[in-house]
Coordinates of C-alpha atoms in Angstrom, one line a residue:
X177 CA 57.8 -72.4 -55.2
X178 CA 57.9 -71.0 -51.8
X179 CA 58.4 -67.1 -51.9
X180 CA 58.8 -66.7 -48.1
X181 CA 62.2 -66.5 -46.7
X182 CA 63.8 -69.5 -45.5
X183 CA 62.3 -70.9 -42.3
X184 CA 58.8 -69.7 -43.2
X185 CA 56.3 -72.5 -44.0
X186 CA 53.0 -70.7 -44.3
X187 CA 51.9 -67.8 -46.4
X188 CA 51.7 -64.4 -45.0
X189 CA 48.0 -64.6 -44.4
X190 CA 48.5 -67.7 -42.1
X191 CA 47.7 -70.3 -44.8
X192 CA 49.9 -72.7 -46.5
X193 CA 50.9 -72.5 -50.0
X194 CA 48.6 -75.3 -50.7
X195 CA 45.5 -73.1 -50.4
X196 CA 43.5 -73.0 -53.6
X197 CA 42.7 -69.4 -53.3
X198 CA 44.9 -67.1 -55.2
X199 CA 47.3 -65.1 -53.4
X200 CA 45.8 -61.8 -54.7
X201 CA 42.4 -62.6 -53.5
X202 CA 43.4 -63.6 -50.1
X203 CA 42.3 -61.0 -47.3
X204 CA 43.2 -60.5 -43.8
X205 CA 40.2 -61.5 -41.6
X206 CA 38.7 -58.5 -39.9
X207 CA 39.6 -58.7 -36.3
X208 CA 37.1 -57.0 -33.8
X209 CA 38.2 -55.8 -30.6
X210 CA 36.1 -56.7 -27.6
X211 CA 34.3 -53.4 -26.3
X212 CA 35.7 -52.0 -23.2
X213 CA 33.3 -52.3 -20.3
X214 CA 31.5 -49.0 -19.5
X215 CA 33.2 -46.9 -17.1
X216 CA 31.9 -44.0 -14.9
X217 CA 33.1 -40.6 -15.9
X218 CA 36.2 -39.6 -13.9
X219 CA 35.2 -36.4 -12.2
X220 CA 38.0 -34.1 -11.2
X221 CA 38.3 -33.5 -7.6
X222 CA 36.7 -30.3 -6.2
X223 CA 38.7 -27.3 -6.8
X224 CA 40.9 -28.9 -9.5
X225 CA 40.8 -28.3 -13.2
X226 CA 40.6 -31.1 -15.9
X227 CA 43.5 -33.6 -15.6
X228 CA 44.2 -36.3 -18.4
X229 CA 45.2 -38.6 -15.5
X230 CA 41.3 -39.2 -15.0
X231 CA 40.6 -40.3 -18.5
X232 CA 41.4 -43.7 -20.1
X233 CA 43.9 -43.6 -22.8
X234 CA 42.0 -43.8 -26.2
X235 CA 38.5 -43.8 -24.6
X236 CA 36.0 -41.1 -25.1
X237 CA 33.9 -41.3 -21.8
X238 CA 31.5 -38.5 -22.9
X239 CA 32.4 -36.3 -19.9
X240 CA 32.8 -32.7 -20.7
X241 CA 34.7 -30.9 -18.1
X242 CA 33.3 -27.5 -19.5
X243 CA 29.8 -28.3 -18.3
X244 CA 30.0 -28.8 -14.5
X245 CA 27.1 -27.1 -12.8
X246 CA 27.6 -25.9 -9.2
X247 CA 30.5 -28.2 -8.8
X248 CA 33.9 -26.8 -8.5
X249 CA 35.9 -24.8 -10.8
X250 CA 35.2 -26.6 -14.1
X251 CA 36.5 -25.6 -17.6
X252 CA 40.1 -25.6 -16.4
X253 CA 39.7 -22.1 -15.4
X254 CA 39.4 -22.5 -11.6
X255 CA 36.2 -20.7 -11.4
X256 CA 32.7 -21.9 -10.8
X257 CA 30.6 -24.0 -12.9
X258 CA 29.9 -23.0 -16.5
X259 CA 32.9 -20.7 -16.5
X260 CA 32.3 -18.6 -13.4
X261 CA 30.9 -18.4 -9.9
X262 CA 32.4 -18.2 -6.4
X263 CA 33.3 -21.8 -6.1
X264 CA 31.1 -22.3 -3.1
X265 CA 27.9 -23.7 -4.7
X266 CA 26.6 -20.9 -6.8
X267 CA 27.4 -20.3 -10.4
X268 CA 26.3 -17.9 -13.1
X269 CA 23.6 -20.4 -14.0
X270 CA 21.5 -19.6 -11.0
X271 CA 21.8 -23.1 -9.6
X272 CA 23.0 -24.2 -6.1
X273 CA 25.1 -27.1 -5.4
X274 CA 22.9 -30.3 -5.8
X275 CA 20.9 -28.9 -8.7
X276 CA 18.4 -26.7 -6.9
X277 CA 17.7 -23.3 -8.3
X278 CA 18.7 -20.3 -6.3
X279 CA 15.8 -18.3 -4.7
X280 CA 14.7 -15.4 -6.9
X281 CA 13.9 -12.8 -4.2
X282 CA 12.7 -10.1 -6.5
X283 CA 10.1 -12.4 -7.9
X284 CA 9.0 -13.4 -4.5
X285 CA 8.6 -9.9 -3.3
X286 CA 6.6 -9.0 -6.4
X287 CA 4.4 -12.0 -5.9
X288 CA 4.0 -11.2 -2.2
X289 CA 3.1 -7.6 -2.9
X290 CA 0.5 -8.7 -5.6
X291 CA -1.1 -11.1 -3.2
X292 CA -1.3 -8.6 -0.4
X293 CA -3.0 -6.1 -2.7
X294 CA -5.6 -8.8 -4.0
X295 CA -6.3 -9.7 -0.3
X296 CA -6.8 -6.2 0.6
X297 CA -9.1 -5.4 -2.3
X298 CA -11.2 -8.6 -1.6
X299 CA -11.6 -7.8 1.9
X300 CA -12.5 -4.1 1.1
X301 CA -15.0 -5.1 -1.5
X302 CA -16.6 -7.8 0.6
X303 CA -16.9 -5.4 3.5
X304 CA -18.4 -2.7 1.2
X305 CA -21.3 -5.1 0.0
X306 CA -21.6 -6.6 3.4
X307 CA -22.2 -3.1 4.9
X308 CA -24.4 -1.9 1.9
X309 CA -26.6 -4.9 2.3
X310 CA -27.4 -4.0 5.9
X311 CA -28.8 -0.5 5.1
X312 CA -32.4 -0.2 5.6
X313 CA -33.5 2.0 2.6
X314 CA -37.0 2.6 3.8
X315 CA -37.6 6.2 3.2
X316 CA -38.8 7.2 -0.3
X317 CA -38.1 10.9 -0.9
X318 CA -39.9 10.7 -4.3
X319 CA -43.2 10.9 -2.4
X320 CA -42.3 14.4 -1.1
X321 CA -44.1 17.0 -3.2
X322 CA -43.3 20.6 -4.1
X323 CA -39.7 20.4 -3.3
X324 CA -37.1 23.4 -3.3
X325 CA -34.6 23.7 -6.0
X326 CA -31.3 22.0 -5.4
X327 CA -28.3 24.1 -4.2
X328 CA -24.4 23.4 -4.0
X329 CA -23.2 20.8 -1.5
X330 CA -25.2 18.0 0.1
X331 CA -27.7 18.3 2.8
X332 CA -28.5 15.4 5.2
X333 CA -31.4 15.4 7.6
X334 CA -30.3 13.4 10.7
X335 CA -32.9 12.2 13.0
X336 CA -32.5 10.4 16.4
X337 CA -35.6 8.5 17.1
X338 CA -36.9 6.9 20.4
X339 CA -37.6 3.7 18.5
X340 CA -37.2 0.7 21.0
X341 CA -37.1 -1.8 18.1
X342 CA -34.8 -4.8 18.8
X343 CA -34.5 -3.9 22.6
X344 CA -35.3 -6.4 25.2
X345 CA -37.2 -5.5 28.4
X346 CA -34.0 -5.4 30.3
X347 CA -32.4 -3.0 27.7
X348 CA -35.4 -0.7 28.1
X349 CA -35.1 -0.6 31.8
X350 CA -31.3 -0.2 31.8
X351 CA -31.4 2.6 29.2
X352 CA -34.4 4.4 30.9
X353 CA -36.3 4.5 27.5
X354 CA -39.7 3.4 28.7
X355 CA -41.9 1.0 26.8
X356 CA -44.0 3.3 24.6
X357 CA -45.2 1.9 21.3
X358 CA -44.1 3.3 18.0
X359 CA -41.5 6.0 17.6
X360 CA -41.0 9.7 17.7
X361 CA -38.3 11.9 16.9
X362 CA -35.9 12.8 19.8
X363 CA -33.6 15.1 17.8
X364 CA -33.3 16.5 14.5
X365 CA -30.3 18.2 12.7
X366 CA -29.5 19.4 9.2
X367 CA -25.8 18.6 8.1
X368 CA -24.6 20.6 5.2
X369 CA -21.4 19.2 3.6
X370 CA -19.8 21.7 1.2
X371 CA -16.6 23.2 0.1
X372 CA -16.6 25.7 2.8
X373 CA -16.6 23.1 5.6
X374 CA -19.6 21.3 7.1
X375 CA -22.3 23.1 8.9
X376 CA -24.5 21.3 11.5
X377 CA -27.7 23.2 12.4
X378 CA -29.9 21.7 15.1
X379 CA -33.8 21.9 14.8
X380 CA -35.3 21.9 18.2
X381 CA -38.1 19.4 18.6
X382 CA -40.3 22.2 20.1
X383 CA -40.0 24.3 17.1
X384 CA -43.3 26.0 15.9
X385 CA -43.8 24.9 12.3
X386 CA -46.5 24.8 9.8
X387 CA -47.7 21.6 8.2
X388 CA -47.9 22.1 4.5
X389 CA -49.9 20.1 1.8
X390 CA -48.6 16.6 1.4
X391 CA -49.3 13.1 0.1
X392 CA -49.7 10.3 2.6
X393 CA -46.6 8.0 2.6
X394 CA -48.8 4.9 3.0
X395 CA -52.2 5.8 1.6
X396 CA -51.1 8.0 -1.3
X397 CA -53.9 10.4 -0.2
X398 CA -53.5 14.2 -0.8
X399 CA -53.9 16.4 2.3
X400 CA -54.3 20.2 1.8
X401 CA -52.4 22.6 4.0
X402 CA -54.5 24.6 6.3
X403 CA -51.9 26.8 8.0
X404 CA -52.0 24.5 10.9
X405 CA -48.9 24.9 13.2
X406 CA -47.4 22.2 15.5
X407 CA -44.2 21.1 17.2
X408 CA -41.8 19.9 14.6
X409 CA -41.6 16.4 16.0
X410 CA -45.5 16.1 15.5
X411 CA -44.9 16.0 11.9
X412 CA -43.0 12.8 12.2
X413 CA -45.6 11.3 14.5
X414 CA -48.3 12.2 12.0
X415 CA -46.9 10.6 8.8
X416 CA -43.4 9.6 9.3
X417 CA -40.2 10.6 7.8
X418 CA -41.6 11.7 4.5
X419 CA -43.8 14.3 6.1
X420 CA -41.0 15.4 8.3
X421 CA -38.8 16.1 5.3
X422 CA -41.6 17.9 3.6
X423 CA -42.3 20.1 6.7
X424 CA -38.6 20.9 7.0
X425 CA -38.2 21.8 3.4
X426 CA -41.5 23.9 3.5
X427 CA -40.5 25.9 6.5
X428 CA -36.7 26.5 5.6
X429 CA -36.7 26.5 1.7
X430 CA -33.7 24.2 1.8
X431 CA -33.8 20.9 -0.1
X432 CA -33.0 17.7 1.8
X433 CA -30.8 15.3 -0.3
X434 CA -30.6 12.3 2.2
X435 CA -32.4 11.1 5.2
X436 CA -30.7 9.2 8.1
X437 CA -32.3 7.9 11.2
X438 CA -30.9 5.9 14.2
X439 CA -32.8 4.5 17.2
X440 CA -31.9 4.3 20.9
X441 CA -30.5 0.8 20.8
X442 CA -28.2 1.4 17.9
X443 CA -26.9 4.6 19.3
X444 CA -25.9 2.9 22.6
X445 CA -24.4 -0.1 20.8
X446 CA -22.1 2.1 18.6
X447 CA -20.7 3.8 21.7
X448 CA -20.0 0.5 23.5
X449 CA -18.5 -1.0 20.3
X450 CA -15.7 1.8 20.2
X451 CA -15.2 1.6 23.9
X452 CA -16.9 4.6 25.0
X453 CA -16.8 8.4 24.2
X454 CA -14.6 10.8 26.0
X455 CA -16.3 14.1 26.7
X456 CA -15.6 17.3 28.7
X457 CA -18.9 18.1 30.6
X458 CA -18.6 21.9 31.7
X459 CA -21.3 21.6 34.4
X460 CA -22.7 18.7 36.5
X461 CA -26.3 17.9 36.1
X462 CA -29.0 15.2 36.9
X463 CA -32.2 14.0 35.2
X464 CA -34.1 11.2 36.7
X465 CA -36.2 10.5 33.6
X466 CA -33.2 10.0 31.4
X467 CA -31.1 8.4 34.1
X468 CA -28.4 11.2 33.7
X469 CA -26.2 11.9 36.7
X470 CA -22.9 13.6 35.6
X471 CA -20.2 15.5 37.3
X472 CA -18.1 18.3 35.7
X473 CA -14.9 17.5 33.9
X474 CA -13.5 15.1 31.4
X475 CA -14.8 11.6 31.4
X476 CA -15.5 8.5 29.3
X477 CA -19.2 7.8 28.7
X478 CA -20.5 4.2 27.9
X479 CA -23.6 3.6 25.8
X480 CA -26.0 4.0 28.6
X481 CA -24.5 7.1 29.9
X482 CA -24.3 8.5 26.3
X483 CA -27.9 8.0 25.6
X484 CA -28.8 9.7 28.9
X485 CA -26.6 12.6 28.0
X486 CA -28.2 13.2 24.6
X487 CA -31.7 12.7 25.9
X488 CA -31.7 14.9 28.9
X489 CA -33.9 18.0 28.7
X490 CA -35.6 18.4 32.1
X491 CA -32.3 19.5 33.6
X492 CA -32.2 22.5 31.4
X493 CA -34.2 25.6 31.1
X494 CA -34.5 25.3 27.3
X495 CA -34.3 22.8 24.6
X496 CA -31.7 24.7 23.0
X497 CA -29.2 23.5 25.8
X498 CA -30.2 20.0 25.0
X499 CA -29.5 20.4 21.3
X500 CA -26.1 21.9 22.0
X501 CA -25.2 18.8 24.1
X502 CA -26.4 16.5 21.2
X503 CA -24.2 18.4 18.7
X504 CA -21.3 18.2 20.9
X505 CA -21.7 14.6 21.6
X506 CA -22.3 13.5 18.0
X507 CA -19.1 15.4 17.0
X508 CA -17.0 13.8 19.6
X509 CA -18.5 10.2 18.6
X510 CA -17.6 10.8 15.0
X511 CA -14.2 12.1 15.8
X512 CA -13.3 9.2 18.0
X513 CA -14.7 6.6 15.6
X514 CA -12.9 7.7 12.5
X515 CA -9.5 6.8 13.9
X516 CA -6.9 4.3 12.8
X517 CA -7.5 2.3 15.8
X518 CA -11.0 1.7 14.9
X519 CA -10.8 1.7 11.1
X520 CA -7.7 -0.5 11.0
X521 CA -8.8 -2.9 13.7
X522 CA -11.3 -5.4 12.4
X523 CA -12.3 -6.5 16.0
X524 CA -13.5 -2.9 16.5
X525 CA -14.6 -1.9 13.0
X526 CA -17.0 -4.7 12.2
X527 CA -18.9 -4.5 15.6
X528 CA -19.1 -0.7 15.2
X529 CA -20.4 -0.9 11.8
X530 CA -22.8 -3.7 12.6
X531 CA -24.2 -2.0 15.6
X532 CA -24.9 1.2 13.8
X533 CA -26.2 -0.2 10.4
X534 CA -28.6 -2.7 12.2
X535 CA -30.7 0.3 13.4
X536 CA -30.0 2.7 10.6
X537 CA -32.8 3.7 8.4
X538 CA -32.0 5.9 5.2
X539 CA -33.6 7.1 2.1
X540 CA -33.7 4.8 -1.0
X541 CA -31.0 6.8 -2.8
X542 CA -28.5 6.7 0.0
X543 CA -25.3 4.9 -0.9
X544 CA -22.7 3.7 1.5
X545 CA -20.3 6.1 0.0
X546 CA -22.8 9.1 0.8
X547 CA -23.2 7.7 4.3
X548 CA -19.5 7.7 4.8
X549 CA -19.2 11.3 3.5
X550 CA -21.9 12.4 6.1
X551 CA -19.8 10.7 8.7
X552 CA -16.6 12.4 8.1
X553 CA -18.4 15.7 7.6
X554 CA -19.9 15.3 11.0
X555 CA -16.3 14.7 12.4
X556 CA -15.2 17.9 10.7
X557 CA -17.9 19.8 12.4
X558 CA -15.7 20.7 15.4
X559 CA -12.4 21.0 13.6
X560 CA -11.1 23.2 10.7
X561 CA -13.8 25.2 8.9
X562 CA -16.7 23.3 10.6
X563 CA -19.6 25.2 12.1
X564 CA -22.3 24.0 14.6
X565 CA -25.4 26.2 15.6
X566 CA -29.0 26.1 16.5
X567 CA -31.5 27.5 14.0
X568 CA -31.9 31.1 14.6
X569 CA -34.8 31.7 17.2
X570 CA -36.8 34.9 17.5
X571 CA -39.0 34.0 20.4
X572 CA -41.7 31.5 21.4
X573 CA -45.5 31.0 21.3
X574 CA -47.4 28.5 23.5
X575 CA -44.0 27.2 24.7
X576 CA -43.0 26.5 21.2
X577 CA -39.8 28.1 19.7
X578 CA -40.4 30.4 16.9
X579 CA -37.8 30.7 14.2
X580 CA -36.2 34.0 13.1
X581 CA -37.5 34.0 9.5
X582 CA -35.1 36.7 8.2
X583 CA -32.0 34.9 9.6
X584 CA -33.3 31.5 8.4
X585 CA -33.7 32.8 5.0
X586 CA -30.1 34.2 5.0
X587 CA -28.7 30.9 6.4
X588 CA -30.3 28.9 3.8
X589 CA -29.2 31.2 0.9
X590 CA -25.5 30.8 2.2
X591 CA -25.9 27.0 2.3
X592 CA -27.5 26.8 -1.1
X593 CA -24.7 29.0 -2.5
X594 CA -22.1 26.9 -0.5
X595 CA -20.7 30.1 1.0
X596 CA -19.2 30.5 4.5
X597 CA -21.8 30.6 7.0
X598 CA -21.9 34.0 8.9
X599 CA -25.4 33.7 10.5
X600 CA -25.4 32.6 14.1
X601 CA -28.1 31.1 16.2
X602 CA -28.4 30.7 20.0

């Protein structure tokens, strides 16, 4: 029997009534829809919020309007990406339009500062070791016997020698040094660096001193003192720096902590490296042997002129005038070298250091730090609490200058106690 209304010939499942399958077991076939082709997400126009017009009805494109980075005003709020920003390329996410991160200037400044510190440290350390390696530590003060006790402060024995080492024949002619073999002391000074200001004491080369007992620096042989007196520079000529230190300590009672010696060539090179030394010469003088020919007044001396200035002695009536010139020049040299224009300029600093260190001879215990302390103490001699003087003289014997023993003893006591020096020499 046909249960469908009139006019229907098939069953409601699309089969005729003749189908053997029972009606209750019949099922509607599963009809699959053809999947829609993939579509690109519809991005809202810049500056517009989300609009349902850009999405297909019934289709989830996977596009999340609340996750636009650096685009426009996503999230339907009219702001920058991720819910904020200025709408012009930067959002709270720290990204700029196109996906590039915004520059982190704080981090860049920190990295730049750290890099600068590392570079400065590296240059400073390398310069220190370079300069330290150039020091000629040739003087062994442990060979000096019967030494005075240590006092306060630091005492340097500074020696200018007439060494011509490293000089060409042309240099010797230009600098009027002659061609004598070996070396002798041309100037000697004690520099005391203490809490009451530096004190520079010149020891004239013609000083009458006693040669004490000593041990030969090369032979190791002991020599007994006989009371023999000589000029001070003869001690150096007899057995070098060690006997000179021994003689100075014996005749003064002052312990020498460090020894520093520089030759003619190095002295002139230092002056030329810093561009000359300005000096005020109070009185004109000439000396054919040293090559000196100076007018009175302020002038800038080059290396050749500087060497002539400190070596001149035949133009003066006494060696004391010569030592005063040496003190004046060395203080001016130190003052004009230790300036920012030299220290901060590698084109002047390295030639200056190289010129000095190449001919500098020091004791085995001298550090670069101690040498720099000596240099700045020399600079302070003419300023502040600094004092420069000749060792007190009481007269002469056989054209040798005799020291005033009472004043020398008082001077040494004040230096050992690091007191203000009140003793005065000529």
